[in-house]
mmCIF file of C-alpha atoms in Angstrom:
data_model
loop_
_atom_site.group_PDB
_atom_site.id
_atom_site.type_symbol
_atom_site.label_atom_id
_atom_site.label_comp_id
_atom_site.label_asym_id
_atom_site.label_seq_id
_atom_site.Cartn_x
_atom_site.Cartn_y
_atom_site.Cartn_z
ATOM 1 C CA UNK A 5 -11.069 4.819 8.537
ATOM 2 C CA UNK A 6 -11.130 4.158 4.714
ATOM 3 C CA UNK A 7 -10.858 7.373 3.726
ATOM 4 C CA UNK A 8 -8.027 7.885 5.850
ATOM 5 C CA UNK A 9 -6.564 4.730 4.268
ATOM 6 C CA UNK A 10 -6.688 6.485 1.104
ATOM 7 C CA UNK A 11 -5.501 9.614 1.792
ATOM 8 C CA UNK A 12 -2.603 8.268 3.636
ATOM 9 C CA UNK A 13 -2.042 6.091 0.260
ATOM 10 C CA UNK A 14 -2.393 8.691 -1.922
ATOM 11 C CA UNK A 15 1.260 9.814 -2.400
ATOM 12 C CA UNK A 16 2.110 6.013 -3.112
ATOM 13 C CA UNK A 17 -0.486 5.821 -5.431
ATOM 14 C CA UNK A 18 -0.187 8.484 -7.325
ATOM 15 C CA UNK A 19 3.518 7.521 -8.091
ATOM 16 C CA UNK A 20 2.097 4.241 -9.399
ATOM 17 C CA UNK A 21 0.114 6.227 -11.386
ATOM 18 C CA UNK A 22 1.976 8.417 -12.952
ATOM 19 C CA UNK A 23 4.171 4.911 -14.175
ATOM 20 C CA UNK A 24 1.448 3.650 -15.718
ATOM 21 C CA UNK A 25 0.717 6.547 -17.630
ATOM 22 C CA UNK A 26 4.541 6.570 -18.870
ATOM 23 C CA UNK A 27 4.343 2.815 -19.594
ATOM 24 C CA UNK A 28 1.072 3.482 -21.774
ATOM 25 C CA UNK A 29 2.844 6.394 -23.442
ATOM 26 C CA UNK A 30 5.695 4.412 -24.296
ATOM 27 C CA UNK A 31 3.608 1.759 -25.990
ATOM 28 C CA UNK A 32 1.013 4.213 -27.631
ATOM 29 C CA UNK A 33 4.014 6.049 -29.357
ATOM 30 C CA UNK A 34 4.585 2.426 -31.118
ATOM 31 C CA UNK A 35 1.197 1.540 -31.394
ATOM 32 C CA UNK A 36 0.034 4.751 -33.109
ATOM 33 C CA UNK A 37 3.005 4.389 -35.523
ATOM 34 C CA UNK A 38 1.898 0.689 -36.324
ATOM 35 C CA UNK A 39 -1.736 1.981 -36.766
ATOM 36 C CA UNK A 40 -1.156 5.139 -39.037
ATOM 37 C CA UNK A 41 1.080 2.833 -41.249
ATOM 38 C CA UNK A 42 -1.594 0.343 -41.164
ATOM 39 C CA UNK A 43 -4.249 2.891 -42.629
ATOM 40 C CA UNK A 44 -1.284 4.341 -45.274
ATOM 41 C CA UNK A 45 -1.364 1.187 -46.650
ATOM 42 C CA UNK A 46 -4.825 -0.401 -46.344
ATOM 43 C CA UNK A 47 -7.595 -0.136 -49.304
ATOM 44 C CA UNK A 48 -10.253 -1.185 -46.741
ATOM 45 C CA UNK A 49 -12.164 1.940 -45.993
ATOM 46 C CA UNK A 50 -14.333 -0.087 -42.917
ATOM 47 C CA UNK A 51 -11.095 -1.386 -41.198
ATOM 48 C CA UNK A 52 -9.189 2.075 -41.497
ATOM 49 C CA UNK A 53 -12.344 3.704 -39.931
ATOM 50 C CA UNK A 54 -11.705 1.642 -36.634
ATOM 51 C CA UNK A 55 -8.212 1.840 -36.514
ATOM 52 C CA UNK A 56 -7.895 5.468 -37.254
ATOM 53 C CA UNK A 57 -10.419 5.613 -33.751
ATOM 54 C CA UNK A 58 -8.597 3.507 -31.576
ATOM 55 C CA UNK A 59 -5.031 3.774 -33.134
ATOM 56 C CA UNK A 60 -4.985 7.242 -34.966
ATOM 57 C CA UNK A 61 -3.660 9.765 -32.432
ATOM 58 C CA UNK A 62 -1.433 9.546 -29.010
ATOM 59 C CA UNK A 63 -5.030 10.538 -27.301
ATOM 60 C CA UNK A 64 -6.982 7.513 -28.453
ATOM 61 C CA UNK A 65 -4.287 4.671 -28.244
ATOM 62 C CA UNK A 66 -3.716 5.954 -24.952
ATOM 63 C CA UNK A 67 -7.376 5.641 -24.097
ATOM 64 C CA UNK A 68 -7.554 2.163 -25.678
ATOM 65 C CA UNK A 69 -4.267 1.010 -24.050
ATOM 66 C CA UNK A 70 -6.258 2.292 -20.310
ATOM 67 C CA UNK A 71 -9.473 0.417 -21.440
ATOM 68 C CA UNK A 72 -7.860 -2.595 -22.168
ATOM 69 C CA UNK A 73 -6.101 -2.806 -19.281
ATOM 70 C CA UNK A 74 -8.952 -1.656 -17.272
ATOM 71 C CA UNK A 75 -11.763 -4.156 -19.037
ATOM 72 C CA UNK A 76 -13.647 -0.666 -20.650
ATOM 73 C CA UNK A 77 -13.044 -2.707 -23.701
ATOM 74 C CA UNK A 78 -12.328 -6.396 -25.092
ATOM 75 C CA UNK A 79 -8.845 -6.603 -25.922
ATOM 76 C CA UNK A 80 -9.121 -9.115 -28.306
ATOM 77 C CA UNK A 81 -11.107 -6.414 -30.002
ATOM 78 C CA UNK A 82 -8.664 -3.811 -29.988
ATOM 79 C CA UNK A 83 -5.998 -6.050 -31.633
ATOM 80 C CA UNK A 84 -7.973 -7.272 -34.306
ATOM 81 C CA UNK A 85 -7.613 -3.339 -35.397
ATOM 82 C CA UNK A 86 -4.199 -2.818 -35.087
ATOM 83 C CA UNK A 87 -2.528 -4.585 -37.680
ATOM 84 C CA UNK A 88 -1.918 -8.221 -39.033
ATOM 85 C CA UNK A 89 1.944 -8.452 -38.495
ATOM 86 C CA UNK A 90 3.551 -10.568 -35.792
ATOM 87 C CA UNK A 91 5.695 -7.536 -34.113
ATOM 88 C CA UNK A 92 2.577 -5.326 -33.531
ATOM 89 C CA UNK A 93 0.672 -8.154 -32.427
ATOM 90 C CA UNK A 94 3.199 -9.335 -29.950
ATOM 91 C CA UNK A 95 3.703 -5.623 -28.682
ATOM 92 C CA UNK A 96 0.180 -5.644 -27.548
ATOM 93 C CA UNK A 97 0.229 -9.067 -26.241
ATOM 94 C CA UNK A 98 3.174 -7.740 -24.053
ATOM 95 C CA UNK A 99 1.563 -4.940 -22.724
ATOM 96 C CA UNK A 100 -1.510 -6.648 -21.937
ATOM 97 C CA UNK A 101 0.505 -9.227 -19.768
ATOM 98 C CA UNK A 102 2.533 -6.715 -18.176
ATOM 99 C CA UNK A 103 -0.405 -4.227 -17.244
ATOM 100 C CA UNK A 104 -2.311 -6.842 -15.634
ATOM 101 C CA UNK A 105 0.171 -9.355 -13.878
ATOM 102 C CA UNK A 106 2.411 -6.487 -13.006
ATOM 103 C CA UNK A 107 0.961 -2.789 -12.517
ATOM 104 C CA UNK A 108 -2.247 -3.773 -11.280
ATOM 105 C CA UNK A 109 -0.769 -6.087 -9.065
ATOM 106 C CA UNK A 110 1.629 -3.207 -7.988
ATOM 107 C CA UNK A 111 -1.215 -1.085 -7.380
ATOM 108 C CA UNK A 112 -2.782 -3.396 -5.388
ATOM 109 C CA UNK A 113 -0.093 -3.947 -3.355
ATOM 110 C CA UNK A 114 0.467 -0.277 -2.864
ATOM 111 C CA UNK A 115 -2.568 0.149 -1.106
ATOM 112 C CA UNK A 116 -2.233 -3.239 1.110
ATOM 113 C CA UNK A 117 1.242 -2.206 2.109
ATOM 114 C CA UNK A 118 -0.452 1.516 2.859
ATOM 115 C CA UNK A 119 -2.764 0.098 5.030
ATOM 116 C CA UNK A 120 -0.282 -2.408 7.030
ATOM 117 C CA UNK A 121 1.587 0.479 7.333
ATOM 118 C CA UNK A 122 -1.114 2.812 8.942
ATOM 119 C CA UNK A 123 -2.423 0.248 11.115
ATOM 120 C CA UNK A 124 0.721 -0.521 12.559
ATOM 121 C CA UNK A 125 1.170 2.604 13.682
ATOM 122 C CA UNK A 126 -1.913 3.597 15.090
ATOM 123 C CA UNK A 127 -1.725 -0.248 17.088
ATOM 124 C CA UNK A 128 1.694 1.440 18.328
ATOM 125 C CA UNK A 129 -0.094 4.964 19.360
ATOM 126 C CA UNK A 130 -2.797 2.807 21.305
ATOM 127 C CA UNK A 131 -0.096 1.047 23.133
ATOM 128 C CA UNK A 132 1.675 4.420 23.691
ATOM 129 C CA UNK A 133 -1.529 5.692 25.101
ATOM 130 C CA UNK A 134 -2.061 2.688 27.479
ATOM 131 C CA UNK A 135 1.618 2.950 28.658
ATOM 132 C CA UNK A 136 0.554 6.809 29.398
ATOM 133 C CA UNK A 137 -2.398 6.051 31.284
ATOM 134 C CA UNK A 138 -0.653 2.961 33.366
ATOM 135 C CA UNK A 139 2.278 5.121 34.281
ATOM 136 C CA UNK A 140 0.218 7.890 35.152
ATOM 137 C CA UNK A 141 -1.659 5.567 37.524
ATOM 138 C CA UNK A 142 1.426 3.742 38.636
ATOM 139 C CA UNK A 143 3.159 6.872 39.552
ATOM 140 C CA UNK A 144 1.564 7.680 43.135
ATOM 141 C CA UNK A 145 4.011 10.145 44.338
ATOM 142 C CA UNK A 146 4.130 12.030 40.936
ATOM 143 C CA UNK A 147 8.419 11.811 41.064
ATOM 144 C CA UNK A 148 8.099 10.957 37.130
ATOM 145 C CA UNK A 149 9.734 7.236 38.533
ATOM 146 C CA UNK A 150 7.559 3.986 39.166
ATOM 147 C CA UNK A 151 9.119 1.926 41.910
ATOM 148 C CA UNK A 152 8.925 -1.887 42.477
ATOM 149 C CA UNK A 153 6.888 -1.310 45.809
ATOM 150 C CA UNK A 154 3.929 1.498 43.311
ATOM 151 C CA UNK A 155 4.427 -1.590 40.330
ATOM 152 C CA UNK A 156 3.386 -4.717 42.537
ATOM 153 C CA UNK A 157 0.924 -2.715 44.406
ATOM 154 C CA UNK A 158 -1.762 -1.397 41.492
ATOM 155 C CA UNK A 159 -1.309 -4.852 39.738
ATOM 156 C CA UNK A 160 -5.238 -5.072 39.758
ATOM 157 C CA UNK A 161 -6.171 -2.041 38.215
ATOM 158 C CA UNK A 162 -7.717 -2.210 35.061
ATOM 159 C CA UNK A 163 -4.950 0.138 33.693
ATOM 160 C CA UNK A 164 -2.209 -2.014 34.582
ATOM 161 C CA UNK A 165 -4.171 -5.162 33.007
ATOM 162 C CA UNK A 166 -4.870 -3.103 30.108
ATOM 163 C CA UNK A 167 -1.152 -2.406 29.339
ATOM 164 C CA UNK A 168 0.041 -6.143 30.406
ATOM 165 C CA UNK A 169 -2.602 -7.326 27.862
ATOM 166 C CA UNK A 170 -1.224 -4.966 24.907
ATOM 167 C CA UNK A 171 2.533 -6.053 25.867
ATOM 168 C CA UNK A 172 1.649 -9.522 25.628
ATOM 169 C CA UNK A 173 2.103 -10.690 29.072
ATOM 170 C CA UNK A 174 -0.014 -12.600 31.538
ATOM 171 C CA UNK A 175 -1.178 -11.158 34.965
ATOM 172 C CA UNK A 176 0.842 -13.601 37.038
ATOM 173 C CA UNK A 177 3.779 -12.598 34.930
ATOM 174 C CA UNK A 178 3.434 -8.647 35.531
ATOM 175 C CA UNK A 179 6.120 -8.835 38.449
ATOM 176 C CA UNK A 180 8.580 -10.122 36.341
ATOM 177 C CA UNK A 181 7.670 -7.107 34.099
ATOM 178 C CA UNK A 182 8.914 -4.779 35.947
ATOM 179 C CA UNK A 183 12.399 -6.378 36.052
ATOM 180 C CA UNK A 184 12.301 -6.495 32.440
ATOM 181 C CA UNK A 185 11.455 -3.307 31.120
ATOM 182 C CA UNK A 186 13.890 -1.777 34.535
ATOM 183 C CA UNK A 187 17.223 -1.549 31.790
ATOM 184 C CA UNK A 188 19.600 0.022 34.111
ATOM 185 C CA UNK A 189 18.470 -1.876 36.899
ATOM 186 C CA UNK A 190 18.174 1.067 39.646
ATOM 187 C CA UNK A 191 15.044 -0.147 40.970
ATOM 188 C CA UNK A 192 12.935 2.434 39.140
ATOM 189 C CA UNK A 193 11.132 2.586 35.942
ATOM 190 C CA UNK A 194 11.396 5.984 34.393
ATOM 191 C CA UNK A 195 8.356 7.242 31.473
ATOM 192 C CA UNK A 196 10.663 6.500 28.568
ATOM 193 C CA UNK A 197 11.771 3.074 29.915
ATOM 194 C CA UNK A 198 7.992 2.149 30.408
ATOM 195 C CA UNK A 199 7.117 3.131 27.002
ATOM 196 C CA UNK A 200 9.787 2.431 24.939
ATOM 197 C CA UNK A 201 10.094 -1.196 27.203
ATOM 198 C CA UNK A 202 6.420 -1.221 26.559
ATOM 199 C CA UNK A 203 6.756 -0.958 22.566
ATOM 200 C CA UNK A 204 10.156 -3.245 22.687
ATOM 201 C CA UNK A 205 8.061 -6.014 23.881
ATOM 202 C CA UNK A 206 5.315 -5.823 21.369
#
């Protein structure tokens, strides 16, 4: 079941994916400008050492941009070696806070909607399949019509109860069924009125 979960989600996810990666792009393309001016101008040989390997290509701020987001690596760490000014600084503090309260959340909630999604519909195919097997026991005669007189008289069978309990309606109400899901009121209940009455009324 999970791994149909995730396959089902994968399209979804993938999309979500591919706008992280364009989000960290558009921030390593600053960062790694901020960082190679950084080392241009520093005369500290230790501090341009760890800024040319976090900030010194697209490759590596885009790995350190995915660790921080991902908790590979302290942040706090990270922007100690970027660069003293304010703008840089505040950059990072802004992708930080949108990476976490935003995309993850998003990619979170692309899987949870995923998986509402799926199990709806298989909750639908179940009652689909009840409605199937209740019709097909309902329908004595085989004419591909349930009448009022087949309905009331296979109220007992586990079929019927089946499909009453997946439509949400009590046993002593399953006469009043029939006059329900009977839309053109001719007295007859046809397969698609059964199902599609059955499916209405969940």
């Amino acid at each position: 079941q999970l791994c149909y979960l995730l396959l089902a989600s994968a399209s979804s996810f993938i999309w979500a994916a591919l706008l992280m990666l364009i989000m960290m792009y558009c921030f390593a393309v600053f960062l790694t400008d901020q960082g190679t001016e950084f080392v241009r101008r520093s005369d500290i040989p230790e501090n341009n050492i760890k800024v040319q390997e976090y900030w010194g290509s697209m490759g590596s701020s885009i790995k350190s941009l995915f660790m921080a987001m991902t908790g590979g690596i302290d942040w706090r760490h990270l922007v100690e070696h970027i660069g003293r000014n304010w703008l840089t600084a505040s950059v990072f503090y802004g992708y930080i806070t949108f990476s976490v309260l935003v995309m993850l959340n998003l990619v979170t909630g692309v899987f949870v909607d995923g998986a509402q999604r799926i199990i709806k519909e298989d909750k639908e195919n179940d009652v689909i399949r009840l409605a199937a097997e209740a019709f097909a026991k309902l329908d004595v005669d085989m004419s591909g019509d349930i009448t009022f007189e087949e309905f009331s008289s296979h109220l007992e069978d586990d079929s019927i109860i089946n499909y009453c309990e997946a439509v949400g309606v009590l046993p002593d109400q399953a006469l009043d069924l029939f006059q329900v899901l009977d839309t053109n009121g001719n007295g007859e209940l046809s397969i698609s009125e059964f199902v599609e009455g059955c499916l209405r009324l969940r």
